[in-house]
PDB file of C-alpha atoms in Angstrom:
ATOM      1  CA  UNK A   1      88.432  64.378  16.324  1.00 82.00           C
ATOM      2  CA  UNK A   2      84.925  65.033  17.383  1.00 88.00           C
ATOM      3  CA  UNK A   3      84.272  66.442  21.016  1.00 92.00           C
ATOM      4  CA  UNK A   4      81.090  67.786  23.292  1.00 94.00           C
ATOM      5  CA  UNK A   5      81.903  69.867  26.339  1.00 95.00           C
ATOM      6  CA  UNK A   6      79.263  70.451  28.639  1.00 93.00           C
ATOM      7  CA  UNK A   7      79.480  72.929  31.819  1.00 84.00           C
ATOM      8  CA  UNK A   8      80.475  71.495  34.658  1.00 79.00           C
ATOM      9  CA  UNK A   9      77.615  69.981  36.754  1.00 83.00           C
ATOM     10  CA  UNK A  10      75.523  69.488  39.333  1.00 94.00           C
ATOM     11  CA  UNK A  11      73.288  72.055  38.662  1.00 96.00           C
ATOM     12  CA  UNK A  12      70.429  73.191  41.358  1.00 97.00           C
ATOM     13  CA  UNK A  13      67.867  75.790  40.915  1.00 97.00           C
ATOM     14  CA  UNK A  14      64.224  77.189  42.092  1.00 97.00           C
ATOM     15  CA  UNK A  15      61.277  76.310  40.454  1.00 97.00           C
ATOM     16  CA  UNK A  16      61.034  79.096  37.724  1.00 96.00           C
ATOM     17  CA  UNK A  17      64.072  79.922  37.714  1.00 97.00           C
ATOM     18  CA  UNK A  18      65.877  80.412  34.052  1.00 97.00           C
ATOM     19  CA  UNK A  19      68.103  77.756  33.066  1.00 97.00           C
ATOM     20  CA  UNK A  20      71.299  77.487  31.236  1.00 97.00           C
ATOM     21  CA  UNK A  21      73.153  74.800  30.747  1.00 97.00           C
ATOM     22  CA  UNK A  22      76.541  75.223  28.179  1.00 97.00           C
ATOM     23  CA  UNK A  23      77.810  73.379  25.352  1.00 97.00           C
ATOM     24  CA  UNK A  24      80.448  74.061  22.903  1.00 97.00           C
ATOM     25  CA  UNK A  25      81.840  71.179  20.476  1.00 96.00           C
ATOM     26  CA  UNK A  26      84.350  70.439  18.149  1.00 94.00           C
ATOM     27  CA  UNK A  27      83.972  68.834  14.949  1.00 91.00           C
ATOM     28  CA  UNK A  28      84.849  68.610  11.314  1.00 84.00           C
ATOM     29  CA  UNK A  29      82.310  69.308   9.024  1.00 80.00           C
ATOM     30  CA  UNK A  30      78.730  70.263   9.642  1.00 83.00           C
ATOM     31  CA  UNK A  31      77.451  67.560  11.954  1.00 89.00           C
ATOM     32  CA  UNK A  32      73.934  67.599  13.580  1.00 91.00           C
ATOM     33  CA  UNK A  33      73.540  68.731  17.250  1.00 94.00           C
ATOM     34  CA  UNK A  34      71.170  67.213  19.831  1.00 95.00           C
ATOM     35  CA  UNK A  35      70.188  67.543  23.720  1.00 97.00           C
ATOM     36  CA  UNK A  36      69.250  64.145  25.138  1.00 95.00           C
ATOM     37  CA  UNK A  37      67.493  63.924  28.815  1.00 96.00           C
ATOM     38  CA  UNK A  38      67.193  60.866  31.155  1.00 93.00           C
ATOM     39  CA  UNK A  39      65.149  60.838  34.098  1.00 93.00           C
ATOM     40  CA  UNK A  40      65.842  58.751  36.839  1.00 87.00           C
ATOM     41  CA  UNK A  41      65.930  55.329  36.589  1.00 82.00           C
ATOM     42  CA  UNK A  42      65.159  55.487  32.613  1.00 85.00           C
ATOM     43  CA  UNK A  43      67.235  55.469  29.482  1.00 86.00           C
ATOM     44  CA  UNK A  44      67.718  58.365  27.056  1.00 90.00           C
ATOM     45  CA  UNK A  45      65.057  60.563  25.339  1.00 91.00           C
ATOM     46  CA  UNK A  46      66.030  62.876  22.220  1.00 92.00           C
ATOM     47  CA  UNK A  47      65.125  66.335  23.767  1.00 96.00           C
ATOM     48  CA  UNK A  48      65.820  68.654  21.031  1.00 96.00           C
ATOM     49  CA  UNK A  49      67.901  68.549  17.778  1.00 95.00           C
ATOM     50  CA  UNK A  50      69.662  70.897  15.157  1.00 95.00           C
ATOM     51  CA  UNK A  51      70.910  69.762  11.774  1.00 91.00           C
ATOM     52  CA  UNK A  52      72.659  72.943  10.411  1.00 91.00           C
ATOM     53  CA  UNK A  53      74.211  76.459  11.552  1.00 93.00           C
ATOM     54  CA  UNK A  54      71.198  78.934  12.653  1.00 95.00           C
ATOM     55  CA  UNK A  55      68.527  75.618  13.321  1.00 95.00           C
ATOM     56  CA  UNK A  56      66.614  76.466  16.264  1.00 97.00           C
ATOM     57  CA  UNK A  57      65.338  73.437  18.369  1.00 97.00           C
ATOM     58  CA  UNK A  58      62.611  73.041  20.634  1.00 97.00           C
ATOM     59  CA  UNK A  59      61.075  70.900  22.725  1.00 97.00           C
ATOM     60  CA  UNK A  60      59.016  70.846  26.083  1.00 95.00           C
ATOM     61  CA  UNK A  61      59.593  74.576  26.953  1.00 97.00           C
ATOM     62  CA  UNK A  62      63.610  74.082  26.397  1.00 98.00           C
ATOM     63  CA  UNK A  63      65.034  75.700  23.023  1.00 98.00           C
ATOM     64  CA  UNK A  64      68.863  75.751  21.223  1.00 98.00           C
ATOM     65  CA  UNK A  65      70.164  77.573  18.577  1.00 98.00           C
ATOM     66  CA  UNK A  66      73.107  75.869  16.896  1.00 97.00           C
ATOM     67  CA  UNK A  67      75.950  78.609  16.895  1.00 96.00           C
ATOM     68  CA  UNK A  68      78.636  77.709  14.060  1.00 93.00           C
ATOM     69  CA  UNK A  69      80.457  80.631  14.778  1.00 93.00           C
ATOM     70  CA  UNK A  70      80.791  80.100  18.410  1.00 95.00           C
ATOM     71  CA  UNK A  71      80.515  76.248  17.768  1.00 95.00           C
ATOM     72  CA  UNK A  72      77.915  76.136  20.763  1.00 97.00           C
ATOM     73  CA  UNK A  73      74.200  74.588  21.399  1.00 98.00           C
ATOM     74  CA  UNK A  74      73.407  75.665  25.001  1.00 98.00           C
ATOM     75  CA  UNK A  75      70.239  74.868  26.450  1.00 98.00           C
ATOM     76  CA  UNK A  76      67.859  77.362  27.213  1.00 98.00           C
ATOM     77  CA  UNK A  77      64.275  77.429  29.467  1.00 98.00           C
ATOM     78  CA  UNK A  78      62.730  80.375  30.880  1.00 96.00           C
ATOM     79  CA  UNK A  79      61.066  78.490  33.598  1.00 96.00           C
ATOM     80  CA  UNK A  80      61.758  75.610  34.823  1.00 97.00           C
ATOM     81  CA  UNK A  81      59.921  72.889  36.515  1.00 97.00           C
ATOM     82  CA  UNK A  82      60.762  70.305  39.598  1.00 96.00           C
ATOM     83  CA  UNK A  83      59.705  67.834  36.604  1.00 96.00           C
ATOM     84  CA  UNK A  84      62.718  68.803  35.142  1.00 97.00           C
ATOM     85  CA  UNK A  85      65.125  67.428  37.764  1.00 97.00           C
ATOM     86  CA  UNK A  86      67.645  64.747  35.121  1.00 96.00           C
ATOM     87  CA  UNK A  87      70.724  64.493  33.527  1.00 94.00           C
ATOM     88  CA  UNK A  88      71.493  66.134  30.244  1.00 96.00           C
ATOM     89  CA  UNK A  89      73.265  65.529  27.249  1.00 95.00           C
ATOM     90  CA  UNK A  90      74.354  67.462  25.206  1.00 96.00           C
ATOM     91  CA  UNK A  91      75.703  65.208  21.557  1.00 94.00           C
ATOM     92  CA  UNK A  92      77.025  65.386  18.277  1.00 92.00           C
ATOM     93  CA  UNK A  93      76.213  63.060  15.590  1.00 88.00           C
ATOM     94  CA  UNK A  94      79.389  62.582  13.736  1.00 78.00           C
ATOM     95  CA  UNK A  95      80.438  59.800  11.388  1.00 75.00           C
ATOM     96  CA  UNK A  96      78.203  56.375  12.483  1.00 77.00           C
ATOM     97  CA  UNK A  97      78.260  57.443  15.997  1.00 82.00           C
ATOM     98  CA  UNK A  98      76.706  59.971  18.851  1.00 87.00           C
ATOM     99  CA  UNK A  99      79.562  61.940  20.506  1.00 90.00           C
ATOM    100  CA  UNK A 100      78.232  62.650  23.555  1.00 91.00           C
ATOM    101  CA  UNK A 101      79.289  65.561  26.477  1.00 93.00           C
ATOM    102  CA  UNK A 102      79.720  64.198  29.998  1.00 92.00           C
ATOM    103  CA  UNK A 103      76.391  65.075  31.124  1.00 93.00           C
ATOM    104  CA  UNK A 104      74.955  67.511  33.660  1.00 94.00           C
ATOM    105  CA  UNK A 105      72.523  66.765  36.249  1.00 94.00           C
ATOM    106  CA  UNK A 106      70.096  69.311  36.843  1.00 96.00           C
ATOM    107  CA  UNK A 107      68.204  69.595  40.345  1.00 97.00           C
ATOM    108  CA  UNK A 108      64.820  71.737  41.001  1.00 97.00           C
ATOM    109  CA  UNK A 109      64.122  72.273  44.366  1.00 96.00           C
ATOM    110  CA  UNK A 110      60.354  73.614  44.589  1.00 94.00           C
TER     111      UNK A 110
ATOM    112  CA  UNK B   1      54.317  51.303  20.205  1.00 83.00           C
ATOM    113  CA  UNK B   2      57.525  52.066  18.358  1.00 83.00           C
ATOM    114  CA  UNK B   3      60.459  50.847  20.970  1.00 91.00           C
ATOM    115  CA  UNK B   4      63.955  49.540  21.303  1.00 95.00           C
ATOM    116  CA  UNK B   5      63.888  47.243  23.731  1.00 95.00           C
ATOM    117  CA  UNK B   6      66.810  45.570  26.288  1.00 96.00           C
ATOM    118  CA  UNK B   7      67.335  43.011  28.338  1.00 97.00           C
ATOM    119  CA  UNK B   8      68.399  42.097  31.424  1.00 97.00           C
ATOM    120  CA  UNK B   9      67.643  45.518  33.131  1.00 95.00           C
ATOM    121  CA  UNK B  10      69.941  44.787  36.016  1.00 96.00           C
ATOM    122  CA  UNK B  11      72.425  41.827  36.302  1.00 96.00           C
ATOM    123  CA  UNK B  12      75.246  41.241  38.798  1.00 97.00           C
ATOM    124  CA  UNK B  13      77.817  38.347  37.722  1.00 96.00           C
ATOM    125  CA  UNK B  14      81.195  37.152  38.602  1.00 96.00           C
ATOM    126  CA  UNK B  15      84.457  37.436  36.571  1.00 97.00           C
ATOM    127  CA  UNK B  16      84.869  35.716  33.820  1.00 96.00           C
ATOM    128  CA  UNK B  17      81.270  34.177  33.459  1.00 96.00           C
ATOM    129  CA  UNK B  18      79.883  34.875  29.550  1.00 97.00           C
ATOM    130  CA  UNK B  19      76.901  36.904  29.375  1.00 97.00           C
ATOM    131  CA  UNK B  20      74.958  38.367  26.786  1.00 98.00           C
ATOM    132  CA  UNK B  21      72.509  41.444  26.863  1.00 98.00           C
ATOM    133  CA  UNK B  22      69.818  41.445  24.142  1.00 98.00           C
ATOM    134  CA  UNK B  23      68.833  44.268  22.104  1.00 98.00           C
ATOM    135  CA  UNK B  24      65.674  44.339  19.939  1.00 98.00           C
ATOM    136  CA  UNK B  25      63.855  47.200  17.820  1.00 97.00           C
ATOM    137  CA  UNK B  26      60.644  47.070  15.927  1.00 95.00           C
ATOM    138  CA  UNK B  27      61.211  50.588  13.987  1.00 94.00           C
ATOM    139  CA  UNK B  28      62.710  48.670  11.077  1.00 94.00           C
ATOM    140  CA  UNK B  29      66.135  49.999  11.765  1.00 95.00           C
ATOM    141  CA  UNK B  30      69.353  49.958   9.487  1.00 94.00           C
ATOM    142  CA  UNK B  31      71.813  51.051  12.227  1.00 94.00           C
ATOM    143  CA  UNK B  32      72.367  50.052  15.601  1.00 96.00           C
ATOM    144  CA  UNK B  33      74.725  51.092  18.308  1.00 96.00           C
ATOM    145  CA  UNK B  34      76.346  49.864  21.915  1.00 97.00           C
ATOM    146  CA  UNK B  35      76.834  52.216  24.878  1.00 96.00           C
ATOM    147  CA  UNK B  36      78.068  52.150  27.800  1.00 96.00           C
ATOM    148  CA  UNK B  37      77.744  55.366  30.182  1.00 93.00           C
ATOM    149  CA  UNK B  38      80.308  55.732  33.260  1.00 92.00           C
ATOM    150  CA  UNK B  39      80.081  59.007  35.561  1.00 86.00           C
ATOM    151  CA  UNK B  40      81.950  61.695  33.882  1.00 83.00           C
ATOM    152  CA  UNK B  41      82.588  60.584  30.935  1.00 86.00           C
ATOM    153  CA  UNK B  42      79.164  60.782  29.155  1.00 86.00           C
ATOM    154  CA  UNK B  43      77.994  58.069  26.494  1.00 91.00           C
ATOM    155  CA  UNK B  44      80.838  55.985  24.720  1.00 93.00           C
ATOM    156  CA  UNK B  45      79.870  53.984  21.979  1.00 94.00           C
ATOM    157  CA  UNK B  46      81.190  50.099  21.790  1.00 97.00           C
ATOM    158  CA  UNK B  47      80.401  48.629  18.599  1.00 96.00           C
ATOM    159  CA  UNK B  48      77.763  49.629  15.680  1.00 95.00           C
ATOM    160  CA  UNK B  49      76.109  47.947  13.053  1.00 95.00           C
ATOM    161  CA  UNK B  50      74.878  49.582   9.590  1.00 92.00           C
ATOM    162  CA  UNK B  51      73.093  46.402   8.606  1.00 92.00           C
ATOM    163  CA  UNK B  52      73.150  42.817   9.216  1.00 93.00           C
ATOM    164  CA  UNK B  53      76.119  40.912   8.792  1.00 92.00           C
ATOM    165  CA  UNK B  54      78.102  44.808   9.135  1.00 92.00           C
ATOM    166  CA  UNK B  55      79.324  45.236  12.130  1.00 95.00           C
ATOM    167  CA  UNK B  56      82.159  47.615  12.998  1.00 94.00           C
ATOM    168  CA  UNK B  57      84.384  48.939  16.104  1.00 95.00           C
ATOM    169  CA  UNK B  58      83.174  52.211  18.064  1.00 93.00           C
ATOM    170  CA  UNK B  59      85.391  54.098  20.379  1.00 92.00           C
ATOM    171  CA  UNK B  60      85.939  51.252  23.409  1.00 96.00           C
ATOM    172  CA  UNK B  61      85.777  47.584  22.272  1.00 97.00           C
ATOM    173  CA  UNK B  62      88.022  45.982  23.929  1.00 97.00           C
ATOM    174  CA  UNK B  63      86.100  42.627  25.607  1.00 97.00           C
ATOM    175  CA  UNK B  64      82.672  42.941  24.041  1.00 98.00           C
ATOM    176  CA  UNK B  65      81.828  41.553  20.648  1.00 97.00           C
ATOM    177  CA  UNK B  66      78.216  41.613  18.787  1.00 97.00           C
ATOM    178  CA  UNK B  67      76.917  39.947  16.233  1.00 95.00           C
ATOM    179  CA  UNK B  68      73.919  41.388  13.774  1.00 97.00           C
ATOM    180  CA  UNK B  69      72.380  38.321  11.689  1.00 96.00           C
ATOM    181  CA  UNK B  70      68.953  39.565  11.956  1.00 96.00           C
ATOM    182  CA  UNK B  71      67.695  43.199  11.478  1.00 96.00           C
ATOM    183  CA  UNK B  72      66.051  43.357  14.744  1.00 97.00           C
ATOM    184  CA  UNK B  73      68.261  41.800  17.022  1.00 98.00           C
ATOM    185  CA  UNK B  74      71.906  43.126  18.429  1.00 98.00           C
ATOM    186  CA  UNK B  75      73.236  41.405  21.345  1.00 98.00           C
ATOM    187  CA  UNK B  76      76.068  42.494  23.072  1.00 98.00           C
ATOM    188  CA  UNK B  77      78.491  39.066  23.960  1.00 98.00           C
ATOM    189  CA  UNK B  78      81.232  39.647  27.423  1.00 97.00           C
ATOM    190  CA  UNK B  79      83.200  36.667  26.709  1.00 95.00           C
ATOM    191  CA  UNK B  80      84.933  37.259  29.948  1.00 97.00           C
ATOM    192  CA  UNK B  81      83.281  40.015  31.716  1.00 97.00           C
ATOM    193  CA  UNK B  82      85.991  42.206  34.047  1.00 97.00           C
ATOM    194  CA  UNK B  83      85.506  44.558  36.954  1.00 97.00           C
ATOM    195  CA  UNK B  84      86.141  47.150  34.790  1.00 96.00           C
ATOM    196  CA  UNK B  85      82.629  46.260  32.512  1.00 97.00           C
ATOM    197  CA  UNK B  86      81.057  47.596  35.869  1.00 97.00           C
ATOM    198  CA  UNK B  87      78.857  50.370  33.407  1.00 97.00           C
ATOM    199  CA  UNK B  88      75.389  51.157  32.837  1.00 96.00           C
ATOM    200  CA  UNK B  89      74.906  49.727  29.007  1.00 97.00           C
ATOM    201  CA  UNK B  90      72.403  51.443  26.096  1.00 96.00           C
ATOM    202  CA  UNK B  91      71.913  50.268  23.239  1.00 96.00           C
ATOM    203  CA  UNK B  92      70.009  52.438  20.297  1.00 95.00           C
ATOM    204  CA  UNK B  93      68.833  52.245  16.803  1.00 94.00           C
ATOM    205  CA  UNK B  94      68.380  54.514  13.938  1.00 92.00           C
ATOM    206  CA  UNK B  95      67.239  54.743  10.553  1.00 90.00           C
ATOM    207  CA  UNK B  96      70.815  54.603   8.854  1.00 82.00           C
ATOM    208  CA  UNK B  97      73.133  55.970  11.136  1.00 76.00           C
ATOM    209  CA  UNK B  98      73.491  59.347   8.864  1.00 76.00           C
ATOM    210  CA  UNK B  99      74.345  62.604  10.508  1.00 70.00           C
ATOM    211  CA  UNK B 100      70.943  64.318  10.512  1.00 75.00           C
ATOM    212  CA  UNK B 101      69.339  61.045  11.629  1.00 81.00           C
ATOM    213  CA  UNK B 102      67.625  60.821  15.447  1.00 84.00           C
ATOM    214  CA  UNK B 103      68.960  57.458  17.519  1.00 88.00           C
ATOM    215  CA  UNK B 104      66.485  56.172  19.897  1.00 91.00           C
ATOM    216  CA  UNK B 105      67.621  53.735  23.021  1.00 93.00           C
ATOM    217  CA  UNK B 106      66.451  51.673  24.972  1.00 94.00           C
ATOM    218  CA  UNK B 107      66.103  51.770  29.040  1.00 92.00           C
ATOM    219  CA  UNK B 108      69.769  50.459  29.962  1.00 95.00           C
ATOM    220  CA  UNK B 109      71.248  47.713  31.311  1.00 97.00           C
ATOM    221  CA  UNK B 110      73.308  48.272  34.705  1.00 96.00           C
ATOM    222  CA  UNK B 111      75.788  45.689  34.952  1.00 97.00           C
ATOM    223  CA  UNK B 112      77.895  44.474  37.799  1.00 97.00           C
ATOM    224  CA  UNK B 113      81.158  42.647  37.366  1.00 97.00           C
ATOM    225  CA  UNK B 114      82.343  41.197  40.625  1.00 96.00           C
TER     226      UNK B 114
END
């Protein structure tokens, strides 16, 4: 079946730092990758998305290229802010349904 | 403003006391979804609907049911909520549920089952 595997959080970092956070999936077919964000205390905003091999999203500063050879969409920004500080996830939208990766919470300490 | 919309926010409640958590979105939605998020293990989804009166089993839904009779509207029913419901609930809408379509969700509901 369908997975999302997301590096292993929490993740803390200096404001402008580079950030990286992994993802690598498993999935049959061509489904359409995303990279959800939720801030404290709120619910879950679409960050970024990627509907076939080679798509680039970006959003915000943050970019993913979705990597059917590597079957990856890692999250990218060159400099991030202490706005930043959330949890991400990274998702697959397979048959009806989001399959989601376990999250990672990113901290940026200014 | 184009929203989905949920409530209660927070609730604490007792075993096996029915409750239901309303869901609501005024995008003109085909597809809506349940959620429920627990630390490590991400998003799972609990039951979807493709349209009203279609409702179908997601990955985890054992003691929840839903009903969809209105296009708007898709409340999530605990029957007999359990400690185990303890979870932090989304729900989410979309324009047919396809695999290049965008969900949007609404602000949570953090339950406790004591």
């Amino acid at each position: 079946g369908n997975s999302v595997t997301q590096m292993e959080g929490p993740v803390t970092l200096s404001e402008e730092a580079f950030l990286t956070i992994n993802c690598t999936y498993t999935a049959t077919g061509y489904p359409s990758l995303f990279w959800y964000v939720q801030y404290p205390g709120e619910g879950l905003q679409l960050l970024l998305k990627a509907t076939k091999a080679d798509d680039k999203g970006s959003n915000k500063g943050f970019e993913a290229t979705y990597r059917k050879e590597t079957t990856s969409f890692h999250l990218e920004k060159g400099s991030v802010q202490v706005s930043d500080s959330a949890v991400y996830f990274c998702a697959l939208q397979g048959a009806q349904k989001l399959v989601f990766g376990q999250g990672t919470r990113l901290t940026i300490n200014p | 403003e184009a929203q989905v919309t949920q409530n209660p926010r927070y609730l604490i409640t007792v075993t096996g006391k029915k409750l239901t958590v309303t869901c609501s979105q005024n995008m003109n939605h085909e597809y809506m979804s349940w959620y429920r998020q627990d630390p490590g293990l991400g998003l799972r989804q609990i039951y979807y609907s493709m349209n009203v009166e279609v409702t179908d089993k997601g990955d985890v839904p054992e003691g929840y049911k839903v009903s969809r009779k209105e296009k708007r509207n898709f409340p999530l029913i605990l029957e007999s909520p359990s400690p185990n419901q303890t979870s932090l609930y989304f729900c989410a809408s979309s324009s047919w549920g396809g695999i290049t379509d965008t969900q949007y969700f609404g602000p949570g509901t953090r339950l406790t089952v004591l």
